[in-house]
PDB file of C-alpha atoms in Angstrom:
ATOM      1  CA  MET Q 831      85.560 114.477  61.086  1.00 44.00           C
ATOM      2  CA  LYS Q 832      89.289 114.612  60.426  1.00 45.00           C
ATOM      3  CA  GLN Q 833      90.735 111.346  59.133  1.00 46.00           C
ATOM      4  CA  PHE Q 834      94.264 110.164  59.883  1.00 49.00           C
ATOM      5  CA  ASP Q 835      96.232 107.597  57.940  1.00 51.00           C
ATOM      6  CA  LEU Q 836      98.964 106.703  60.397  1.00 53.00           C
ATOM      7  CA  PHE Q 837     100.283 103.749  58.430  1.00 51.00           C
ATOM      8  CA  VAL Q 838     101.636 103.082  54.941  1.00 51.00           C
ATOM      9  CA  ALA Q 839     101.455  99.824  52.983  1.00 51.00           C
ATOM     10  CA  ASP Q 840     104.536  97.768  52.280  1.00 56.00           C
ATOM     11  CA  GLU Q 841     104.919  97.728  48.484  1.00 53.00           C
ATOM     12  CA  ALA Q 842     107.262  94.722  48.640  1.00 53.00           C
ATOM     13  CA  ALA Q 843     104.634  92.586  50.280  1.00 52.00           C
ATOM     14  CA  PRO Q 844     104.709  88.788  50.109  1.00 55.00           C
ATOM     15  CA  VAL Q 845     102.460  86.981  47.617  1.00 51.00           C
ATOM     16  CA  LYS Q 846      99.934  84.375  48.758  1.00 49.00           C
ATOM     17  CA  ALA Q 847      99.416  81.037  47.009  1.00 52.00           C
ATOM     18  CA  ASP Q 848      96.427  82.380  45.066  1.00 51.00           C
ATOM     19  CA  GLY Q 849      98.551  85.156  43.572  1.00 53.00           C
ATOM     20  CA  SER Q 850      97.205  87.998  45.722  1.00 52.00           C
ATOM     21  CA  SER Q 851      99.533  90.034  47.870  1.00 52.00           C
ATOM     22  CA  VAL Q 852      99.453  90.617  51.602  1.00 52.00           C
ATOM     23  CA  LYS Q 853     100.151  94.276  52.233  1.00 54.00           C
ATOM     24  CA  LYS Q 854     101.750  94.872  55.576  1.00 54.00           C
ATOM     25  CA  ARG Q 855     101.199  98.274  57.145  1.00 54.00           C
ATOM     26  CA  HIS Q 856     103.873 100.157  59.012  1.00 57.00           C
ATOM     27  CA  PRO Q 857     103.927 103.497  60.811  1.00 56.00           C
ATOM     28  CA  ARG Q 858     104.529 106.432  58.487  1.00 54.00           C
ATOM     29  CA  SER Q 859     108.165 107.392  58.228  1.00 54.00           C
ATOM     30  CA  GLY Q 860     109.079 109.839  60.987  1.00 65.00           C
ATOM     31  CA  LEU Q 861     105.832 109.283  62.889  1.00 76.00           C
ATOM     32  CA  SER Q 862     106.624 107.839  66.304  1.00 81.00           C
ATOM     33  CA  GLU Q 863     104.245 105.950  68.522  1.00 78.00           C
ATOM     34  CA  ASP Q 864     103.883 109.053  70.706  1.00 78.00           C
ATOM     35  CA  ASP Q 865     103.060 111.129  67.627  1.00 81.00           C
ATOM     36  CA  MET Q 866     100.338 108.671  66.642  1.00 82.00           C
ATOM     37  CA  VAL Q 867      98.863 108.711  70.128  1.00 77.00           C
ATOM     38  CA  ARG Q 868      98.929 112.518  70.192  1.00 80.00           C
ATOM     39  CA  GLN Q 869      97.216 112.845  66.810  1.00 81.00           C
ATOM     40  CA  LEU Q 870      94.504 110.378  67.748  1.00 78.00           C
ATOM     41  CA  GLN Q 871      93.845 112.121  71.053  1.00 74.00           C
ATOM     42  CA  GLU Q 872      93.813 115.580  69.494  1.00 79.00           C
ATOM     43  CA  SER Q 873      91.213 114.461  66.969  1.00 79.00           C
ATOM     44  CA  GLY Q 874      88.698 114.151  69.811  1.00 77.00           C
ATOM     45  CA  SER Q 875      87.411 110.916  68.307  1.00 81.00           C
ATOM     46  CA  TYR Q 876      89.612 108.463  70.180  1.00 80.00           C
ATOM     47  CA  ARG Q 877      90.469 107.533  73.726  1.00 76.00           C
ATOM     48  CA  ILE Q 878      93.830 105.853  74.177  1.00 82.00           C
ATOM     49  CA  LEU Q 879      94.501 103.239  76.849  1.00 87.00           C
ATOM     50  CA  ARG Q 880      98.082 102.333  77.614  1.00 85.00           C
ATOM     51  CA  LYS Q 881      99.051  98.856  78.753  1.00 87.00           C
ATOM     52  CA  LEU Q 882      99.916  98.999  82.416  1.00 88.00           C
ATOM     53  CA  GLU Q 883     103.502  97.968  82.969  1.00 89.00           C
ATOM     54  CA  PRO Q 884     104.505  96.911  86.510  1.00 92.00           C
ATOM     55  CA  ARG Q 885     106.902  99.283  88.204  1.00 95.00           C
ATOM     56  CA  PRO Q 886     110.410  97.956  88.743  1.00 96.00           C
ATOM     57  CA  VAL Q 887     111.531  96.953  92.214  1.00 97.00           C
ATOM     58  CA  ALA Q 888     114.044  99.454  93.580  1.00 96.00           C
ATOM     59  CA  THR Q 889     117.319  98.011  94.795  1.00 91.00           C
ATOM     60  CA  ILE Q 890     117.843 100.998  97.100  1.00 92.00           C
ATOM     61  CA  ALA Q 891     114.762 102.841  98.400  1.00 88.00           C
ATOM     62  CA  CYS Q 892     114.865 106.645  98.601  1.00 92.00           C
ATOM     63  CA  PRO Q 893     115.229 107.662 102.265  1.00 93.00           C
ATOM     64  CA  GLU Q 894     112.735 110.543 101.961  1.00 96.00           C
ATOM     65  CA  PHE Q 895     109.930 107.960 101.896  1.00 97.00           C
ATOM     66  CA  PRO Q 896     110.284 106.287 105.320  1.00 97.00           C
ATOM     67  CA  LEU Q 897     106.882 104.569 105.596  1.00 98.00           C
ATOM     68  CA  ARG Q 898     105.957 101.213 104.093  1.00 98.00           C
ATOM     69  CA  GLY Q 899     102.685 100.202 102.509  1.00 98.00           C
ATOM     70  CA  VAL Q 900     101.553  96.925 100.998  1.00 98.00           C
ATOM     71  CA  ILE Q 901      98.855  96.583  98.374  1.00 98.00           C
ATOM     72  CA  LEU Q 902      97.350  93.144  98.801  1.00 98.00           C
ATOM     73  CA  ASP Q 903      94.888  91.094  96.772  1.00 97.00           C
ATOM     74  CA  THR Q 904      93.497  87.607  97.211  1.00 97.00           C
ATOM     75  CA  GLU Q 905      91.708  85.148  94.970  1.00 96.00           C
ATOM     76  CA  THR Q 906      89.520  82.689  96.847  1.00 97.00           C
ATOM     77  CA  THR Q 907      87.237  79.712  96.305  1.00 98.00           C
ATOM     78  CA  GLY Q 908      84.209  81.721  97.450  1.00 97.00           C
ATOM     79  CA  LEU Q 909      82.924  84.639  99.521  1.00 95.00           C
ATOM     80  CA  ASN Q 910      82.799  83.150 103.023  1.00 95.00           C
ATOM     81  CA  HIS Q 911      86.081  83.376 104.920  1.00 94.00           C
ATOM     82  CA  ARG Q 912      84.853  80.764 107.412  1.00 93.00           C
ATOM     83  CA  LYS Q 913      84.557  77.962 104.866  1.00 95.00           C
ATOM     84  CA  ASP Q 914      86.178  79.139 101.622  1.00 98.00           C
ATOM     85  CA  GLU Q 915      89.929  79.262 101.039  1.00 98.00           C
ATOM     86  CA  ILE Q 916      92.580  81.516  99.548  1.00 98.00           C
ATOM     87  CA  ILE Q 917      94.010  80.123  96.304  1.00 98.00           C
ATOM     88  CA  GLU Q 918      96.239  83.083  95.436  1.00 98.00           C
ATOM     89  CA  ILE Q 919      97.807  86.013  97.244  1.00 98.00           C
ATOM     90  CA  GLY Q 920      99.514  88.948  95.584  1.00 98.00           C
ATOM     91  CA  ALA Q 921     101.375  91.680  97.451  1.00 98.00           C
ATOM     92  CA  VAL Q 922     103.262  94.760  96.253  1.00 98.00           C
ATOM     93  CA  ALA Q 923     105.252  96.654  98.886  1.00 98.00           C
ATOM     94  CA  PHE Q 924     106.083 100.333  98.392  1.00 98.00           C
ATOM     95  CA  THR Q 925     107.419 103.296 100.315  1.00 98.00           C
ATOM     96  CA  PHE Q 926     105.614 106.547 101.049  1.00 98.00           C
ATOM     97  CA  ASP Q 927     105.912 109.665 103.202  1.00 97.00           C
ATOM     98  CA  ALA Q 928     103.704 111.297 105.835  1.00 97.00           C
ATOM     99  CA  ALA Q 929     101.938 113.395 103.185  1.00 96.00           C
ATOM    100  CA  GLY Q 930     100.843 110.262 101.330  1.00 97.00           C
ATOM    101  CA  THR Q 931     103.298 110.604  98.452  1.00 96.00           C
ATOM    102  CA  ILE Q 932     104.288 107.241  96.993  1.00 97.00           C
ATOM    103  CA  GLY Q 933     107.982 106.493  96.535  1.00 97.00           C
ATOM    104  CA  ASP Q 934     109.441 103.190  95.305  1.00 97.00           C
ATOM    105  CA  VAL Q 935     108.244  99.634  94.879  1.00 98.00           C
ATOM    106  CA  ILE Q 936     110.429  97.629  97.253  1.00 98.00           C
ATOM    107  CA  GLY Q 937     109.004  94.118  97.093  1.00 97.00           C
ATOM    108  CA  VAL Q 938     106.632  91.829  95.216  1.00 98.00           C
ATOM    109  CA  TYR Q 939     105.187  88.460  96.127  1.00 98.00           C
ATOM    110  CA  GLY Q 940     102.707  86.246  94.322  1.00 97.00           C
ATOM    111  CA  GLY Q 941     101.831  82.703  95.235  1.00 98.00           C
ATOM    112  CA  LEU Q 942      99.234  80.016  94.572  1.00 98.00           C
ATOM    113  CA  GLN Q 943      97.786  77.559  97.079  1.00 98.00           C
ATOM    114  CA  GLN Q 944      96.020  74.269  96.470  1.00 98.00           C
ATOM    115  CA  PRO Q 945      92.706  74.253  98.350  1.00 98.00           C
ATOM    116  CA  SER Q 946      91.252  71.259 100.158  1.00 97.00           C
ATOM    117  CA  ALA Q 947      88.543  70.810  97.502  1.00 97.00           C
ATOM    118  CA  PRO Q 948      88.354  71.421  93.737  1.00 97.00           C
ATOM    119  CA  ILE Q 949      88.034  75.055  92.659  1.00 98.00           C
ATOM    120  CA  PRO Q 950      84.425  75.870  91.700  1.00 97.00           C
ATOM    121  CA  SER Q 951      83.964  76.346  87.964  1.00 97.00           C
ATOM    122  CA  GLU Q 952      82.637  79.893  88.401  1.00 96.00           C
ATOM    123  CA  ILE Q 953      85.814  80.853  90.263  1.00 96.00           C
ATOM    124  CA  THR Q 954      87.946  79.449  87.459  1.00 95.00           C
ATOM    125  CA  ARG Q 955      85.912  81.440  84.925  1.00 93.00           C
ATOM    126  CA  LEU Q 956      86.409  84.609  86.964  1.00 90.00           C
ATOM    127  CA  THR Q 957      90.082  84.246  87.874  1.00 90.00           C
ATOM    128  CA  GLY Q 958      91.498  81.905  85.247  1.00 91.00           C
ATOM    129  CA  ILE Q 959      92.947  79.776  88.059  1.00 95.00           C
ATOM    130  CA  THR Q 960      92.485  76.049  87.471  1.00 97.00           C
ATOM    131  CA  ASP Q 961      92.960  72.983  89.637  1.00 98.00           C
ATOM    132  CA  GLU Q 962      95.964  72.073  87.481  1.00 98.00           C
ATOM    133  CA  MET Q 963      97.613  75.435  88.214  1.00 97.00           C
ATOM    134  CA  VAL Q 964      97.347  75.068  91.993  1.00 98.00           C
ATOM    135  CA  ALA Q 965      98.137  71.349  92.196  1.00 98.00           C
ATOM    136  CA  GLY Q 966     100.919  70.906  94.767  1.00 98.00           C
ATOM    137  CA  GLN Q 967     101.271  74.682  95.225  1.00 98.00           C
ATOM    138  CA  MET Q 968     101.636  76.357  98.611  1.00 98.00           C
ATOM    139  CA  ILE Q 969     101.928  80.044  99.497  1.00 98.00           C
ATOM    140  CA  ASP Q 970     105.395  80.749 100.886  1.00 98.00           C
ATOM    141  CA  LEU Q 971     104.718  82.253 104.315  1.00 97.00           C
ATOM    142  CA  ARG Q 972     108.370  83.120 104.821  1.00 98.00           C
ATOM    143  CA  GLN Q 973     108.426  85.332 101.740  1.00 98.00           C
ATOM    144  CA  LEU Q 974     105.010  86.764 102.511  1.00 98.00           C
ATOM    145  CA  ARG Q 975     106.009  87.543 106.103  1.00 98.00           C
ATOM    146  CA  ALA Q 976     109.057  89.474 104.873  1.00 97.00           C
ATOM    147  CA  ILE Q 977     106.696  91.813 103.014  1.00 98.00           C
ATOM    148  CA  ILE Q 978     103.849  92.038 105.539  1.00 98.00           C
ATOM    149  CA  GLU Q 979     105.666  92.410 108.876  1.00 98.00           C
ATOM    150  CA  PRO Q 980     107.429  95.739 108.121  1.00 97.00           C
ATOM    151  CA  ALA Q 981     104.258  97.303 106.665  1.00 98.00           C
ATOM    152  CA  ASP Q 982     102.798 100.402 108.310  1.00 98.00           C
ATOM    153  CA  LEU Q 983      99.600 100.016 106.278  1.00 98.00           C
ATOM    154  CA  ILE Q 984      97.983  97.245 104.222  1.00 98.00           C
ATOM    155  CA  ILE Q 985      95.705  98.377 101.410  1.00 98.00           C
ATOM    156  CA  ALA Q 986      93.079  96.199  99.762  1.00 98.00           C
ATOM    157  CA  HIS Q 987      90.430  97.065  97.198  1.00 97.00           C
ATOM    158  CA  ASN Q 988      87.567  95.916  99.439  1.00 96.00           C
ATOM    159  CA  ALA Q 989      89.377  95.320 102.707  1.00 97.00           C
ATOM    160  CA  GLY Q 990      86.183  94.019 104.281  1.00 94.00           C
ATOM    161  CA  PHE Q 991      86.597  90.967 102.049  1.00 96.00           C
ATOM    162  CA  ASP Q 992      90.377  90.485 102.019  1.00 98.00           C
ATOM    163  CA  ARG Q 993      91.178  91.128 105.687  1.00 97.00           C
ATOM    164  CA  PRO Q 994      88.991  88.323 107.149  1.00 96.00           C
ATOM    165  CA  PHE Q 995      90.394  85.835 104.636  1.00 98.00           C
ATOM    166  CA  CYS Q 996      93.986  86.886 105.369  1.00 98.00           C
ATOM    167  CA  GLU Q 997      93.598  86.767 109.144  1.00 97.00           C
ATOM    168  CA  ALA Q 998      91.980  83.328 108.903  1.00 96.00           C
ATOM    169  CA  PHE Q 999      94.878  82.207 106.704  1.00 97.00           C
ATOM    170  CA  SER Q1000      97.829  83.307 108.845  1.00 97.00           C
ATOM    171  CA  PRO Q1001      98.632  85.187 112.086  1.00 96.00           C
ATOM    172  CA  ILE Q1002     101.180  87.322 110.208  1.00 97.00           C
ATOM    173  CA  PHE Q1003      98.273  89.657 109.389  1.00 97.00           C
ATOM    174  CA  ALA Q1004      97.191  90.116 113.012  1.00 89.00           C
ATOM    175  CA  GLY Q1005      97.693  93.548 114.491  1.00 92.00           C
ATOM    176  CA  LYS Q1006      98.273  95.331 111.166  1.00 97.00           C
ATOM    177  CA  ALA Q1007      96.611  98.577 110.112  1.00 98.00           C
ATOM    178  CA  TRP Q1008      94.363  98.203 107.057  1.00 98.00           C
ATOM    179  CA  ALA Q1009      92.847 100.657 104.601  1.00 98.00           C
ATOM    180  CA  CYS Q1010      90.153 100.127 101.981  1.00 97.00           C
ATOM    181  CA  SER Q1011      90.620 101.798  98.595  1.00 98.00           C
ATOM    182  CA  VAL Q1012      86.921 101.282  97.792  1.00 97.00           C
ATOM    183  CA  SER Q1013      85.265 102.901 100.810  1.00 94.00           C
ATOM    184  CA  GLU Q1014      87.908 105.372 102.026  1.00 96.00           C
ATOM    185  CA  ILE Q1015      88.391 107.357  98.810  1.00 96.00           C
ATOM    186  CA  ASP Q1016      85.742 109.629  97.288  1.00 95.00           C
ATOM    187  CA  TRP Q1017      86.176 108.392  93.735  1.00 95.00           C
ATOM    188  CA  ALA Q1018      83.084 110.219  92.440  1.00 93.00           C
ATOM    189  CA  SER Q1019      84.504 113.611  93.419  1.00 92.00           C
ATOM    190  CA  ARG Q1020      87.596 112.705  91.389  1.00 92.00           C
ATOM    191  CA  GLY Q1021      85.528 112.149  88.260  1.00 89.00           C
ATOM    192  CA  PHE Q1022      85.400 108.359  88.349  1.00 91.00           C
ATOM    193  CA  GLU Q1023      82.109 106.685  87.477  1.00 89.00           C
ATOM    194  CA  GLY Q1024      82.533 103.545  89.579  1.00 91.00           C
ATOM    195  CA  THR Q1025      84.712 101.924  92.206  1.00 95.00           C
ATOM    196  CA  LYS Q1026      85.459  98.566  90.585  1.00 94.00           C
ATOM    197  CA  LEU Q1027      89.142  98.273  89.795  1.00 93.00           C
ATOM    198  CA  GLY Q1028      88.471  97.689  86.104  1.00 90.00           C
ATOM    199  CA  TYR Q1029      86.550 100.972  85.871  1.00 91.00           C
ATOM    200  CA  LEU Q1030      89.227 102.888  87.765  1.00 94.00           C
ATOM    201  CA  ILE Q1031      92.024 101.520  85.606  1.00 92.00           C
ATOM    202  CA  GLY Q1032      90.225 102.293  82.349  1.00 91.00           C
ATOM    203  CA  GLN Q1033      89.301 105.814  83.397  1.00 89.00           C
ATOM    204  CA  ALA Q1034      92.861 106.410  84.512  1.00 88.00           C
ATOM    205  CA  GLY Q1035      93.993 105.632  80.963  1.00 87.00           C
ATOM    206  CA  TYR Q1036      95.279 102.074  81.331  1.00 88.00           C
ATOM    207  CA  PHE Q1037      94.335  98.471  80.669  1.00 86.00           C
ATOM    208  CA  HIS Q1038      95.717  95.388  82.378  1.00 82.00           C
ATOM    209  CA  GLU Q1039      95.264  91.664  82.841  1.00 72.00           C
ATOM    210  CA  GLY Q1040      92.640  91.575  85.586  1.00 66.00           C
ATOM    211  CA  HIS Q1041      91.709  89.026  88.248  1.00 65.00           C
ATOM    212  CA  ARG Q1042      95.220  87.798  88.944  1.00 83.00           C
ATOM    213  CA  ALA Q1043      96.466  88.966  92.294  1.00 92.00           C
ATOM    214  CA  VAL Q1044      99.838  90.606  91.531  1.00 95.00           C
ATOM    215  CA  ASP Q1045      98.505  92.226  88.343  1.00 93.00           C
ATOM    216  CA  ASP Q1046      95.631  93.744  90.302  1.00 94.00           C
ATOM    217  CA  CYS Q1047      98.032  95.022  92.973  1.00 96.00           C
ATOM    218  CA  PHE Q1048     100.171  96.860  90.407  1.00 96.00           C
ATOM    219  CA  ALA Q1049      97.022  98.200  88.745  1.00 95.00           C
ATOM    220  CA  LEU Q1050      95.735  99.602  92.023  1.00 96.00           C
ATOM    221  CA  LEU Q1051      99.126 101.176  92.763  1.00 97.00           C
ATOM    222  CA  GLU Q1052      98.956 103.176  89.525  1.00 95.00           C
ATOM    223  CA  VAL Q1053      95.416 104.364  90.210  1.00 96.00           C
ATOM    224  CA  LEU Q1054      96.298 105.390  93.772  1.00 97.00           C
ATOM    225  CA  ASP Q1055      99.270 107.400  92.524  1.00 96.00           C
ATOM    226  CA  LYS Q1056      97.508 109.155  89.645  1.00 90.00           C
ATOM    227  CA  VAL Q1057      96.026 112.653  89.855  1.00 82.00           C
ATOM    228  CA  ARG Q1058      93.153 112.819  87.370  1.00 70.00           C
ATOM    229  CA  GLY Q1059      91.748 116.073  86.062  1.00 59.00           C
ATOM    230  CA  GLU Q1060      92.450 119.168  88.139  1.00 57.00           C
ATOM    231  CA  PRO Q1061      95.756 119.364  90.032  1.00 67.00           C
ATOM    232  CA  GLY Q1062      95.461 118.025  93.545  1.00 82.00           C
ATOM    233  CA  ARG Q1063      96.406 115.240  95.875  1.00 91.00           C
ATOM    234  CA  PRO Q1064      96.671 111.699  94.538  1.00 95.00           C
ATOM    235  CA  PRO Q1065      94.068 109.222  95.808  1.00 97.00           C
ATOM    236  CA  PHE Q1066      96.596 107.519  98.071  1.00 98.00           C
ATOM    237  CA  ALA Q1067      97.080 110.728 100.084  1.00 97.00           C
ATOM    238  CA  GLU Q1068      93.322 110.813 100.717  1.00 97.00           C
ATOM    239  CA  LEU Q1069      93.333 107.126 101.631  1.00 98.00           C
ATOM    240  CA  TYR Q1070      96.222 107.449 104.058  1.00 98.00           C
ATOM    241  CA  GLU Q1071      94.597 110.425 105.763  1.00 97.00           C
ATOM    242  CA  ALA Q1072      91.298 108.539 106.090  1.00 96.00           C
ATOM    243  CA  SER Q1073      93.061 105.505 107.551  1.00 97.00           C
ATOM    244  CA  ARG Q1074      94.394 107.628 110.415  1.00 96.00           C
ATOM    245  CA  ARG Q1075      90.953 108.904 111.438  1.00 95.00           C
ATOM    246  CA  SER Q1076      88.943 107.068 114.061  1.00 94.00           C
ATOM    247  CA  ARG Q1077      85.491 105.774 113.203  1.00 95.00           C
ATOM    248  CA  VAL Q1078      82.652 104.669 115.451  1.00 96.00           C
ATOM    249  CA  ARG Q1079      80.327 101.730 114.940  1.00 95.00           C
ATOM    250  CA  VAL Q1080      76.927 102.352 116.494  1.00 97.00           C
ATOM    251  CA  PHE Q1081      74.560  99.449 117.226  1.00 97.00           C
ATOM    252  CA  ALA Q1082      70.826 100.194 117.351  1.00 97.00           C
ATOM    253  CA  GLU Q1083      70.369  97.300 119.754  1.00 95.00           C
ATOM    254  CA  ASN Q1084      66.779  96.464 120.774  1.00 95.00           C
ATOM    255  CA  SER Q1085      65.388  99.027 118.332  1.00 96.00           C
ATOM    256  CA  PRO Q1086      61.654  98.644 117.555  1.00 96.00           C
ATOM    257  CA  PHE Q1087      60.993  96.236 114.686  1.00 95.00           C
ATOM    258  CA  ASP Q1088      58.812  98.747 112.839  1.00 96.00           C
ATOM    259  CA  MET Q1089      61.785 101.149 112.692  1.00 97.00           C
ATOM    260  CA  LYS Q1090      63.899  98.825 110.544  1.00 96.00           C
ATOM    261  CA  ASP Q1091      63.068 100.585 107.267  1.00 97.00           C
ATOM    262  CA  HIS Q1092      64.039 103.941 108.774  1.00 97.00           C
ATOM    263  CA  LEU Q1093      67.361 102.537 109.934  1.00 98.00           C
ATOM    264  CA  LYS Q1094      68.023 100.882 106.586  1.00 97.00           C
ATOM    265  CA  ALA Q1095      67.299 104.127 104.753  1.00 97.00           C
ATOM    266  CA  ARG Q1096      69.835 105.892 106.984  1.00 97.00           C
ATOM    267  CA  GLY Q1097      72.573 103.412 106.028  1.00 96.00           C
ATOM    268  CA  TYR Q1098      72.299 100.894 108.851  1.00 97.00           C
ATOM    269  CA  ARG Q1099      73.063  97.237 108.110  1.00 95.00           C
ATOM    270  CA  TRP Q1100      71.794  94.129 109.871  1.00 94.00           C
ATOM    271  CA  SER Q1101      74.043  91.874 111.930  1.00 92.00           C
ATOM    272  CA  ASP Q1102      72.652  88.487 112.913  1.00 90.00           C
ATOM    273  CA  GLY Q1103      75.114  88.184 115.796  1.00 86.00           C
ATOM    274  CA  SER Q1104      77.115  85.357 114.232  1.00 77.00           C
ATOM    275  CA  ASP Q1105      80.198  87.557 113.797  1.00 71.00           C
ATOM    276  CA  GLY Q1106      80.477  88.490 117.473  1.00 74.00           C
ATOM    277  CA  ARG Q1107      78.688  91.813 117.105  1.00 80.00           C
ATOM    278  CA  PRO Q1108      75.372  92.544 118.836  1.00 88.00           C
ATOM    279  CA  LYS Q1109      72.351  91.171 116.996  1.00 93.00           C
ATOM    280  CA  SER Q1110      71.093  94.494 115.733  1.00 96.00           C
ATOM    281  CA  TRP Q1111      71.163  97.134 113.033  1.00 97.00           C
ATOM    282  CA  TRP Q1112      74.467  98.991 112.932  1.00 95.00           C
ATOM    283  CA  VAL Q1113      76.211 101.811 111.105  1.00 96.00           C
ATOM    284  CA  GLU Q1114      79.786 103.079 110.958  1.00 93.00           C
ATOM    285  CA  ILE Q1115      80.265 106.844 111.151  1.00 94.00           C
ATOM    286  CA  ALA Q1116      82.964 109.458 111.667  1.00 92.00           C
ATOM    287  CA  GLU Q1117      83.858 109.985 115.307  1.00 93.00           C
ATOM    288  CA  GLU Q1118      82.736 113.615 115.223  1.00 94.00           C
ATOM    289  CA  ALA Q1119      79.252 112.545 114.041  1.00 96.00           C
ATOM    290  CA  LEU Q1120      78.575 110.336 117.078  1.00 97.00           C
ATOM    291  CA  ASP Q1121      76.620 112.886 119.124  1.00 96.00           C
ATOM    292  CA  ASP Q1122      74.301 113.698 116.211  1.00 97.00           C
ATOM    293  CA  GLU Q1123      73.714 109.985 115.555  1.00 98.00           C
ATOM    294  CA  LEU Q1124      72.828 109.302 119.177  1.00 97.00           C
ATOM    295  CA  ARG Q1125      70.388 112.239 119.162  1.00 97.00           C
ATOM    296  CA  TYR Q1126      68.759 110.807 116.031  1.00 98.00           C
ATOM    297  CA  LEU Q1127      68.387 107.350 117.577  1.00 98.00           C
ATOM    298  CA  ARG Q1128      66.943 108.703 120.818  1.00 97.00           C
ATOM    299  CA  ALA Q1129      64.495 111.042 119.106  1.00 97.00           C
ATOM    300  CA  GLU Q1130      63.435 109.055 116.028  1.00 97.00           C
ATOM    301  CA  ILE Q1131      64.026 105.378 116.766  1.00 97.00           C
ATOM    302  CA  TYR Q1132      63.784 104.742 120.513  1.00 97.00           C
ATOM    303  CA  GLN Q1133      61.772 107.889 121.314  1.00 96.00           C
ATOM    304  CA  TRP Q1134      63.397 107.844 124.728  1.00 95.00           C
ATOM    305  CA  ASP Q1135      65.941 110.415 125.881  1.00 95.00           C
ATOM    306  CA  GLU Q1136      67.765 107.960 128.144  1.00 95.00           C
ATOM    307  CA  ALA Q1137      68.400 105.355 125.436  1.00 96.00           C
ATOM    308  CA  ASP Q1138      72.065 104.399 125.340  1.00 95.00           C
ATOM    309  CA  PRO Q1139      72.817 102.239 122.289  1.00 96.00           C
ATOM    310  CA  PRO Q1140      76.253 100.576 122.405  1.00 95.00           C
ATOM    311  CA  SER Q1141      79.074 101.887 120.241  1.00 95.00           C
ATOM    312  CA  LYS Q1142      82.627 100.847 119.446  1.00 94.00           C
ATOM    313  CA  ARG Q1143      85.512 103.100 118.449  1.00 95.00           C
ATOM    314  CA  LEU Q1144      87.523 101.758 115.515  1.00 95.00           C
ATOM    315  CA  THR Q1145      90.942 102.544 114.068  1.00 96.00           C
ATOM    316  CA  ALA Q1146      92.768 101.127 111.045  1.00 97.00           C
ATOM    317  CA  PHE Q1147      94.007  98.333 113.332  1.00 96.00           C
ATOM    318  CA  ASP Q1148      90.518  96.912 113.902  1.00 93.00           C
ATOM    319  CA  ARG Q1149      88.453  98.156 110.960  1.00 93.00           C
ATOM    320  CA  PHE Q1150      87.423  95.657 108.252  1.00 93.00           C
ATOM    321  CA  LYS Q1151      87.817  92.702 110.598  1.00 90.00           C
ATOM    322  CA  ALA Q1152      85.328  89.848 110.370  1.00 82.00           C
TER     323      ALA Q1152
END
């Protein structure tokens, strides 16, 4: 294995109290940081991660990117939007065009909110947010509204979690189109080994301070805008295209109990009816797959040609709701 010595010792090093010297090491003369990175990468023995630096906010947005997106992240006191509360919201607004090409960052908001009860210790361990940090804090809805209202699309990394919390928090989120960067991008086909933001960031060549809302928003922006491996469309172009396609939620209402394992194996999930949906197994599919799914249910589950399970057409305006 080839060995690199990228640093040289400082001969005029300070002397410690015991008489020994402390040799400081500096980059070799003429060897820039980029040169060091290149040599390490070319050795094949190292993988370099760059610290993710937030993009600057443009004072004047380029007119060729007429659409507006917002990457949004929340930190909460728990997982249930009906009883738990938002303690932090981060939002990064950016421009993009009809092809899904990202333009400029045009706005940033981050705010803390004191909940009605102390923050659970496990949430503090996960997020780093303490009761002292949120004491007396309140999310500024005026600033947040200025970012959210003009948005053509809101993106969250697990929109099924963030959207219900946001809509329970404020009506400014009502009627907006949402996209999910976990479920609406085929990360595996792009060479990524997982969908957690930390994995995506690391495999994209970056590291960042995770689990704070604005930091996570900027991190996701970089991943969405990065083409990894072979030349092609960035992930955001795929996400934007997916957000414009209709989906259909099919409910296997009144299906035989002994068919539950078959439905589960096919990707159906159980709804207990508490969220306003029928009490049944359900699945969400592409609109063009509806006829095939109905044939499957009639032939394999109900075993009755006249069975007519209910379905609901969904767009980005109603997907990921509670």
